Amino acid sequence: MPKQVVELADGWRLAVWRSGAGGTPVLLLPGMSQDHRLYDVLVAQLAARGVLDGQVETIAIDQRGTGDSDDMDRRDPPTTGSFADDAAWVLERLEVERAHVVGHSMGGRIAQWLAIRHPERVASLTLLCTSPGDRHGVPRADDVDATIARCDPMEMALLSYTPAWLGSHHELAETADAATTTRSAQRGLHYRASHGHDAWDSLPRIVAPTVVVHGDADRVNPLRNGELLAERIPGAELVVLRGARHGLPVEHAAEIADVVLRQVATQK
């Protein structure tokens, strides 16, 4: 994907990766501490189905502190709301009036605020294995938190991918998981932003057509969180992928591509 650099209002620079110029814009927001590579498999799926005939243009953002974007300053810690404002600014600077927005995990939390604060920018919303925030959401089990704290690569991979898929696609998983930054995320800024998220009271204000996609085997973000979002957002549709874990944009990229292209086709 070709890279562009967008300068934000405060002077920080974000790397933005675009593919399929001229198609309907689809904005991809990665999860906590991850960059655009999380979506490589999904972008390939969309290319095979939509980009080649000019149907879809993907726009993937490296959030502050990840990938090729500038690092962040601890004196001004980000929130999911400020990340959403960054995304709206990117769309404005790219002269993209409206985009179909896809957010994974923390990226889904950012996407909620984008739809709440900047509804004119959001043609549709696809929320992948995310939640309304810790205050009203369902927490993961203590042993999952312990696994995440250990940061063992194989244990972490098995939280995202099924063993059968991982055994035959381990290079795809490595590419997606290599997206984790060693900068701001290790200082806890992304973690604090994600776990400080609370959009509960504002979710009923979302007017964009919304699809919530969740795996019923997701231990990082239990399924009930997706159900709560679908109940709270007016008219939202819930799609449950049986046996799916947390790595939906990678292991289940084909199913996610189907959902995104349906959003594009019905919300033009």
mmCIF file of C-alpha atoms in Angstrom:
data_model
loop_
_atom_site.group_PDB
_atom_site.id
_atom_site.type_symbol
_atom_site.label_atom_id
_atom_site.label_comp_id
_atom_site.label_asym_id
_atom_site.label_seq_id
_atom_site.Cartn_x
_atom_site.Cartn_y
_atom_site.Cartn_z
ATOM 1 C CA MET A 1 0.000 0.000 0.000
ATOM 2 C CA PRO A 2 1.383 3.458 -0.849
ATOM 3 C CA LYS A 3 2.119 5.634 2.175
ATOM 4 C CA GLN A 4 1.179 9.259 2.741
ATOM 5 C CA VAL A 5 2.047 11.461 5.702
ATOM 6 C CA VAL A 6 -0.665 13.689 7.157
ATOM 7 C CA GLU A 7 0.255 16.510 9.527
ATOM 8 C CA LEU A 8 -2.246 16.999 12.323
ATOM 9 C CA ALA A 9 -3.369 20.337 13.756
ATOM 10 C CA ASP A 10 -0.799 20.077 16.582
ATOM 11 C CA GLY A 11 2.052 19.289 14.204
ATOM 12 C CA TRP A 12 2.298 15.548 14.855
ATOM 13 C CA ARG A 13 2.481 13.408 11.728
ATOM 14 C CA LEU A 14 0.505 10.259 10.964
ATOM 15 C CA ALA A 15 1.385 7.661 8.347
ATOM 16 C CA VAL A 16 -1.603 6.729 6.210
ATOM 17 C CA TRP A 17 -1.585 3.745 3.860
ATOM 18 C CA ARG A 18 -3.926 3.817 0.824
ATOM 19 C CA SER A 19 -4.889 1.222 -1.753
ATOM 20 C CA GLY A 20 -7.419 1.216 -4.610
ATOM 21 C CA ALA A 21 -7.538 4.929 -5.402
ATOM 22 C CA GLY A 22 -10.848 6.102 -6.817
ATOM 23 C CA GLY A 23 -13.063 3.592 -5.040
ATOM 24 C CA THR A 24 -15.467 4.128 -2.160
ATOM 25 C CA PRO A 25 -13.323 5.012 0.896
ATOM 26 C CA VAL A 26 -13.017 2.442 3.694
ATOM 27 C CA LEU A 27 -11.144 3.699 6.774
ATOM 28 C CA LEU A 28 -9.310 1.012 8.779
ATOM 29 C CA LEU A 29 -8.513 1.722 12.445
ATOM 30 C CA PRO A 30 -6.110 -0.781 14.079
ATOM 31 C CA GLY A 31 -6.323 -2.048 17.645
ATOM 32 C CA MET A 32 -4.214 -1.177 20.662
ATOM 33 C CA SER A 33 -0.528 -0.669 19.849
ATOM 34 C CA GLN A 34 -0.945 -2.004 16.308
ATOM 35 C CA ASP A 35 -0.381 -0.389 12.932
ATOM 36 C CA HIS A 36 -1.747 -0.786 9.407
ATOM 37 C CA ARG A 37 -0.215 -4.260 8.985
ATOM 38 C CA LEU A 38 -3.020 -5.692 11.104
ATOM 39 C CA TYR A 39 -5.233 -5.167 8.053
ATOM 40 C CA ASP A 40 -2.938 -6.532 5.315
ATOM 41 C CA VAL A 41 -4.982 -9.710 4.873
ATOM 42 C CA LEU A 42 -8.290 -7.841 4.871
ATOM 43 C CA VAL A 43 -6.960 -5.322 2.334
ATOM 44 C CA ALA A 44 -5.938 -8.245 0.107
ATOM 45 C CA GLN A 45 -9.413 -9.763 0.441
ATOM 46 C CA LEU A 46 -11.050 -6.463 -0.442
ATOM 47 C CA ALA A 47 -8.666 -6.069 -3.375
ATOM 48 C CA ALA A 48 -9.616 -9.465 -4.737
ATOM 49 C CA ARG A 49 -13.318 -8.629 -4.531
ATOM 50 C CA GLY A 50 -13.690 -4.872 -4.747
ATOM 51 C CA VAL A 51 -10.616 -2.794 -5.443
ATOM 52 C CA LEU A 52 -9.903 -4.297 -8.835
ATOM 53 C CA ASP A 53 -13.148 -2.935 -10.266
ATOM 54 C CA GLY A 54 -12.763 0.382 -8.465
ATOM 55 C CA GLN A 55 -15.336 -0.432 -5.806
ATOM 56 C CA VAL A 56 -13.244 0.196 -2.682
ATOM 57 C CA GLU A 57 -10.308 2.346 -1.596
ATOM 58 C CA THR A 58 -8.762 1.370 1.742
ATOM 59 C CA ILE A 59 -7.215 3.965 4.070
ATOM 60 C CA ALA A 60 -5.321 2.444 7.009
ATOM 61 C CA ILE A 61 -3.963 4.703 9.753
ATOM 62 C CA ASP A 62 -0.891 4.162 11.908
ATOM 63 C CA GLN A 63 -2.166 5.700 15.158
ATOM 64 C CA ARG A 64 0.104 8.031 17.110
ATOM 65 C CA GLY A 65 2.971 6.023 18.578
ATOM 66 C CA THR A 66 2.718 3.131 16.101
ATOM 67 C CA GLY A 67 4.243 2.177 12.763
ATOM 68 C CA ASP A 68 5.644 5.116 10.793
ATOM 69 C CA SER A 69 3.679 7.773 12.686
ATOM 70 C CA ASP A 70 5.201 10.136 15.233
ATOM 71 C CA ASP A 71 5.489 9.054 18.846
ATOM 72 C CA MET A 72 3.399 10.689 21.555
ATOM 73 C CA ASP A 73 4.167 12.940 24.491
ATOM 74 C CA ARG A 74 3.381 11.635 27.969
ATOM 75 C CA ARG A 75 2.366 15.142 29.038
ATOM 76 C CA ASP A 76 -0.671 14.987 26.765
ATOM 77 C CA PRO A 77 -1.891 11.366 26.918
ATOM 78 C CA PRO A 78 -4.336 10.358 24.195
ATOM 79 C CA THR A 79 -7.879 9.113 24.596
ATOM 80 C CA THR A 80 -10.022 7.098 22.226
ATOM 81 C CA GLY A 81 -11.836 10.368 21.583
ATOM 82 C CA SER A 82 -8.638 12.207 20.624
ATOM 83 C CA PHE A 83 -7.667 9.328 18.332
ATOM 84 C CA ALA A 84 -11.098 9.718 16.715
ATOM 85 C CA ASP A 85 -10.450 13.423 16.184
ATOM 86 C CA ASP A 86 -7.143 12.480 14.522
ATOM 87 C CA ALA A 87 -9.011 10.166 12.149
ATOM 88 C CA ALA A 88 -11.510 12.891 11.248
ATOM 89 C CA TRP A 89 -8.627 15.277 10.549
ATOM 90 C CA VAL A 90 -6.979 12.685 8.296
ATOM 91 C CA LEU A 91 -10.167 12.318 6.261
ATOM 92 C CA GLU A 92 -10.423 16.087 5.926
ATOM 93 C CA ARG A 93 -6.820 16.488 4.813
ATOM 94 C CA LEU A 94 -7.210 13.650 2.297
ATOM 95 C CA GLU A 95 -10.362 15.368 1.006
ATOM 96 C CA VAL A 96 -12.457 12.302 1.836
ATOM 97 C CA GLU A 97 -15.935 13.541 2.627
ATOM 98 C CA ARG A 98 -17.253 10.290 4.118
ATOM 99 C CA ALA A 99 -15.827 6.830 4.704
ATOM 100 C CA HIS A 100 -17.045 3.407 5.712
ATOM 101 C CA VAL A 101 -15.253 2.923 9.035
ATOM 102 C CA VAL A 102 -13.866 -0.387 10.307
ATOM 103 C CA GLY A 103 -12.363 -0.610 13.802
ATOM 104 C CA HIS A 104 -10.787 -3.581 15.560
ATOM 105 C CA SER A 105 -10.643 -3.827 19.367
ATOM 106 C CA MET A 106 -9.324 -0.412 20.558
ATOM 107 C CA GLY A 107 -9.784 0.731 16.960
ATOM 108 C CA GLY A 108 -13.452 -0.128 17.399
ATOM 109 C CA ARG A 109 -13.583 2.085 20.468
ATOM 110 C CA ILE A 110 -12.034 4.892 18.436
ATOM 111 C CA ALA A 111 -14.553 4.226 15.657
ATOM 112 C CA GLN A 112 -17.427 4.661 18.121
ATOM 113 C CA TRP A 113 -16.243 8.167 18.982
ATOM 114 C CA LEU A 114 -15.649 8.983 15.329
ATOM 115 C CA ALA A 115 -19.290 8.130 14.610
ATOM 116 C CA ILE A 116 -20.464 10.085 17.688
ATOM 117 C CA ARG A 117 -18.318 13.215 17.304
ATOM 118 C CA HIS A 118 -18.070 13.370 13.513
ATOM 119 C CA PRO A 119 -21.229 11.687 12.174
ATOM 120 C CA GLU A 120 -20.969 13.510 8.844
ATOM 121 C CA ARG A 121 -17.711 11.640 8.149
ATOM 122 C CA VAL A 122 -19.066 8.113 8.729
ATOM 123 C CA ALA A 123 -21.026 6.371 5.977
ATOM 124 C CA SER A 124 -21.220 3.126 7.940
ATOM 125 C CA LEU A 125 -19.628 1.509 10.967
ATOM 126 C CA THR A 126 -18.195 -2.003 11.298
ATOM 127 C CA LEU A 127 -17.054 -2.817 14.840
ATOM 128 C CA LEU A 128 -14.818 -5.866 15.291
ATOM 129 C CA CYS A 129 -14.482 -7.597 18.688
ATOM 130 C CA THR A 130 -14.711 -4.375 20.662
ATOM 131 C CA SER A 131 -16.710 -3.020 23.611
ATOM 132 C CA PRO A 132 -18.523 0.031 24.991
ATOM 133 C CA GLY A 133 -15.828 0.459 27.660
ATOM 134 C CA ASP A 134 -14.837 -1.123 30.942
ATOM 135 C CA ARG A 135 -17.476 0.628 33.073
ATOM 136 C CA HIS A 136 -20.399 -1.135 31.370
ATOM 137 C CA GLY A 137 -18.560 -3.913 29.557
ATOM 138 C CA VAL A 138 -17.784 -7.473 30.594
ATOM 139 C CA PRO A 139 -14.179 -7.970 31.778
ATOM 140 C CA ARG A 140 -11.968 -10.753 30.495
ATOM 141 C CA ALA A 141 -10.847 -13.546 32.819
ATOM 142 C CA ASP A 142 -7.876 -13.015 35.138
ATOM 143 C CA ASP A 143 -5.854 -15.742 33.420
ATOM 144 C CA VAL A 144 -6.156 -13.869 30.104
ATOM 145 C CA ASP A 145 -4.773 -10.725 31.729
ATOM 146 C CA ALA A 146 -1.905 -12.826 33.093
ATOM 147 C CA THR A 147 -1.206 -14.192 29.615
ATOM 148 C CA ILE A 148 -1.140 -10.698 28.131
ATOM 149 C CA ALA A 149 1.191 -9.506 30.909
ATOM 150 C CA ARG A 150 3.663 -12.337 30.148
ATOM 151 C CA CYS A 151 3.784 -11.342 26.432
ATOM 152 C CA ASP A 152 4.779 -14.845 25.368
ATOM 153 C CA PRO A 153 4.453 -14.814 21.543
ATOM 154 C CA MET A 154 2.774 -18.213 21.223
ATOM 155 C CA GLU A 155 0.367 -17.605 24.099
ATOM 156 C CA MET A 156 -0.535 -14.231 22.616
ATOM 157 C CA ALA A 157 -1.039 -15.747 19.156
ATOM 158 C CA LEU A 158 -3.417 -18.356 20.561
ATOM 159 C CA LEU A 159 -5.596 -15.625 22.059
ATOM 160 C CA SER A 160 -6.099 -14.285 18.531
ATOM 161 C CA TYR A 161 -6.046 -17.373 16.313
ATOM 162 C CA THR A 162 -7.243 -20.959 16.439
ATOM 163 C CA PRO A 163 -4.476 -23.610 16.592
ATOM 164 C CA ALA A 164 -5.514 -25.194 13.280
ATOM 165 C CA TRP A 165 -5.386 -21.894 11.394
ATOM 166 C CA LEU A 166 -2.176 -20.788 13.102
ATOM 167 C CA GLY A 167 -0.427 -24.001 12.117
ATOM 168 C CA SER A 168 -0.875 -23.301 8.414
ATOM 169 C CA HIS A 169 -0.840 -19.477 8.396
ATOM 170 C CA HIS A 170 1.814 -18.608 10.889
ATOM 171 C CA GLU A 171 3.533 -16.115 8.566
ATOM 172 C CA LEU A 172 0.315 -14.109 8.192
ATOM 173 C CA ALA A 173 -0.078 -14.064 11.967
ATOM 174 C CA GLU A 174 3.524 -12.946 12.454
ATOM 175 C CA THR A 175 3.056 -10.054 10.026
ATOM 176 C CA ALA A 176 -0.072 -8.837 11.811
ATOM 177 C CA ASP A 177 1.428 -9.269 15.270
ATOM 178 C CA ALA A 178 4.670 -7.532 14.255
ATOM 179 C CA ALA A 179 2.599 -4.368 14.141
ATOM 180 C CA THR A 180 2.904 -3.940 17.901
ATOM 181 C CA THR A 181 4.908 -0.810 18.597
ATOM 182 C CA THR A 182 7.855 -0.675 20.982
ATOM 183 C CA ARG A 183 7.328 3.004 21.758
ATOM 184 C CA SER A 184 4.246 4.569 23.324
ATOM 185 C CA ALA A 185 2.458 1.269 23.858
ATOM 186 C CA GLN A 186 5.207 0.010 26.130
ATOM 187 C CA ARG A 187 4.853 3.179 28.181
ATOM 188 C CA GLY A 188 1.189 2.343 28.615
ATOM 189 C CA LEU A 189 -0.343 5.247 26.676
ATOM 190 C CA HIS A 190 -2.386 3.088 24.312
ATOM 191 C CA TYR A 191 -3.426 0.850 27.189
ATOM 192 C CA ARG A 192 -4.605 3.837 29.232
ATOM 193 C CA ALA A 193 -6.507 5.260 26.273
ATOM 194 C CA SER A 194 -8.254 1.981 25.549
ATOM 195 C CA HIS A 195 -9.176 1.176 29.132
ATOM 196 C CA GLY A 196 -10.297 4.734 29.783
ATOM 197 C CA HIS A 197 -12.852 4.427 26.996
ATOM 198 C CA ASP A 198 -16.488 4.931 27.974
ATOM 199 C CA ALA A 199 -18.946 5.731 25.187
ATOM 200 C CA TRP A 200 -21.971 4.138 26.867
ATOM 201 C CA ASP A 201 -24.074 7.262 27.326
ATOM 202 C CA SER A 202 -23.352 8.471 23.776
ATOM 203 C CA LEU A 203 -23.804 5.227 21.850
ATOM 204 C CA PRO A 204 -27.535 5.884 21.192
ATOM 205 C CA ARG A 205 -26.462 9.005 19.256
ATOM 206 C CA ILE A 206 -24.775 6.912 16.549
ATOM 207 C CA VAL A 207 -26.725 7.276 13.304
ATOM 208 C CA ALA A 208 -24.381 5.413 10.946
ATOM 209 C CA PRO A 209 -25.617 1.969 9.868
ATOM 210 C CA THR A 210 -23.681 -0.334 12.186
ATOM 211 C CA VAL A 211 -22.628 -3.980 12.076
ATOM 212 C CA VAL A 212 -20.989 -5.476 15.172
ATOM 213 C CA VAL A 213 -18.886 -8.572 14.436
ATOM 214 C CA HIS A 214 -17.640 -10.731 17.288
ATOM 215 C CA GLY A 215 -16.225 -14.218 17.790
ATOM 216 C CA ASP A 216 -17.912 -16.433 20.350
ATOM 217 C CA ALA A 217 -14.489 -17.806 21.372
ATOM 218 C CA ASP A 218 -12.947 -14.369 21.963
ATOM 219 C CA ARG A 219 -11.361 -14.423 25.438
ATOM 220 C CA VAL A 220 -9.624 -11.056 25.068
ATOM 221 C CA ASN A 221 -12.959 -9.285 24.632
ATOM 222 C CA PRO A 222 -15.866 -11.549 25.603
ATOM 223 C CA LEU A 223 -18.812 -11.835 23.234
ATOM 224 C CA ARG A 224 -21.203 -10.124 25.647
ATOM 225 C CA ASN A 225 -19.447 -6.826 24.874
ATOM 226 C CA GLY A 226 -20.412 -7.104 21.217
ATOM 227 C CA GLU A 227 -23.965 -7.935 22.237
ATOM 228 C CA LEU A 228 -24.093 -4.852 24.455
ATOM 229 C CA LEU A 229 -22.934 -2.629 21.590
ATOM 230 C CA ALA A 230 -25.533 -4.088 19.246
ATOM 231 C CA GLU A 231 -28.238 -3.510 21.860
ATOM 232 C CA ARG A 232 -27.103 0.044 22.606
ATOM 233 C CA ILE A 233 -26.539 1.395 19.059
ATOM 234 C CA PRO A 234 -29.846 2.074 17.278
ATOM 235 C CA GLY A 235 -30.534 -0.434 14.507
ATOM 236 C CA ALA A 236 -27.195 -2.202 14.876
ATOM 237 C CA GLU A 237 -26.791 -5.714 13.489
ATOM 238 C CA LEU A 238 -24.817 -8.370 15.392
ATOM 239 C CA VAL A 239 -22.825 -10.980 13.450
ATOM 240 C CA VAL A 240 -21.355 -13.785 15.596
ATOM 241 C CA LEU A 241 -18.578 -15.893 14.071
ATOM 242 C CA ARG A 242 -18.597 -19.352 15.612
ATOM 243 C CA GLY A 243 -15.261 -20.495 17.014
ATOM 244 C CA ALA A 244 -13.573 -17.174 16.207
ATOM 245 C CA ARG A 245 -11.065 -15.620 18.590
ATOM 246 C CA HIS A 246 -9.745 -12.038 18.766
ATOM 247 C CA GLY A 247 -7.885 -11.903 15.448
ATOM 248 C CA LEU A 248 -10.900 -11.319 13.214
ATOM 249 C CA PRO A 249 -9.212 -9.053 10.594
ATOM 250 C CA VAL A 250 -6.614 -11.770 9.956
ATOM 251 C CA GLU A 251 -8.024 -15.290 10.406
ATOM 252 C CA HIS A 252 -11.524 -14.212 9.381
ATOM 253 C CA ALA A 253 -10.622 -11.573 6.806
ATOM 254 C CA ALA A 254 -12.872 -13.189 4.176
ATOM 255 C CA GLU A 255 -15.957 -12.922 6.388
ATOM 256 C CA ILE A 256 -15.084 -9.350 7.394
ATOM 257 C CA ALA A 257 -14.597 -8.404 3.726
ATOM 258 C CA ASP A 258 -18.093 -9.717 3.012
ATOM 259 C CA VAL A 259 -19.538 -7.502 5.757
ATOM 260 C CA VAL A 260 -17.620 -4.409 4.635
ATOM 261 C CA LEU A 261 -18.585 -4.803 0.983
ATOM 262 C CA ARG A 262 -22.211 -5.281 1.994
ATOM 263 C CA GLN A 263 -22.003 -2.022 3.946
ATOM 264 C CA VAL A 264 -20.498 -0.287 0.915
ATOM 265 C CA ALA A 265 -23.132 -1.689 -1.443
ATOM 266 C CA THR A 266 -26.108 -0.761 0.727
ATOM 267 C CA GLN A 267 -24.948 2.614 2.061
ATOM 268 C CA LYS A 268 -23.699 4.401 -1.074
#
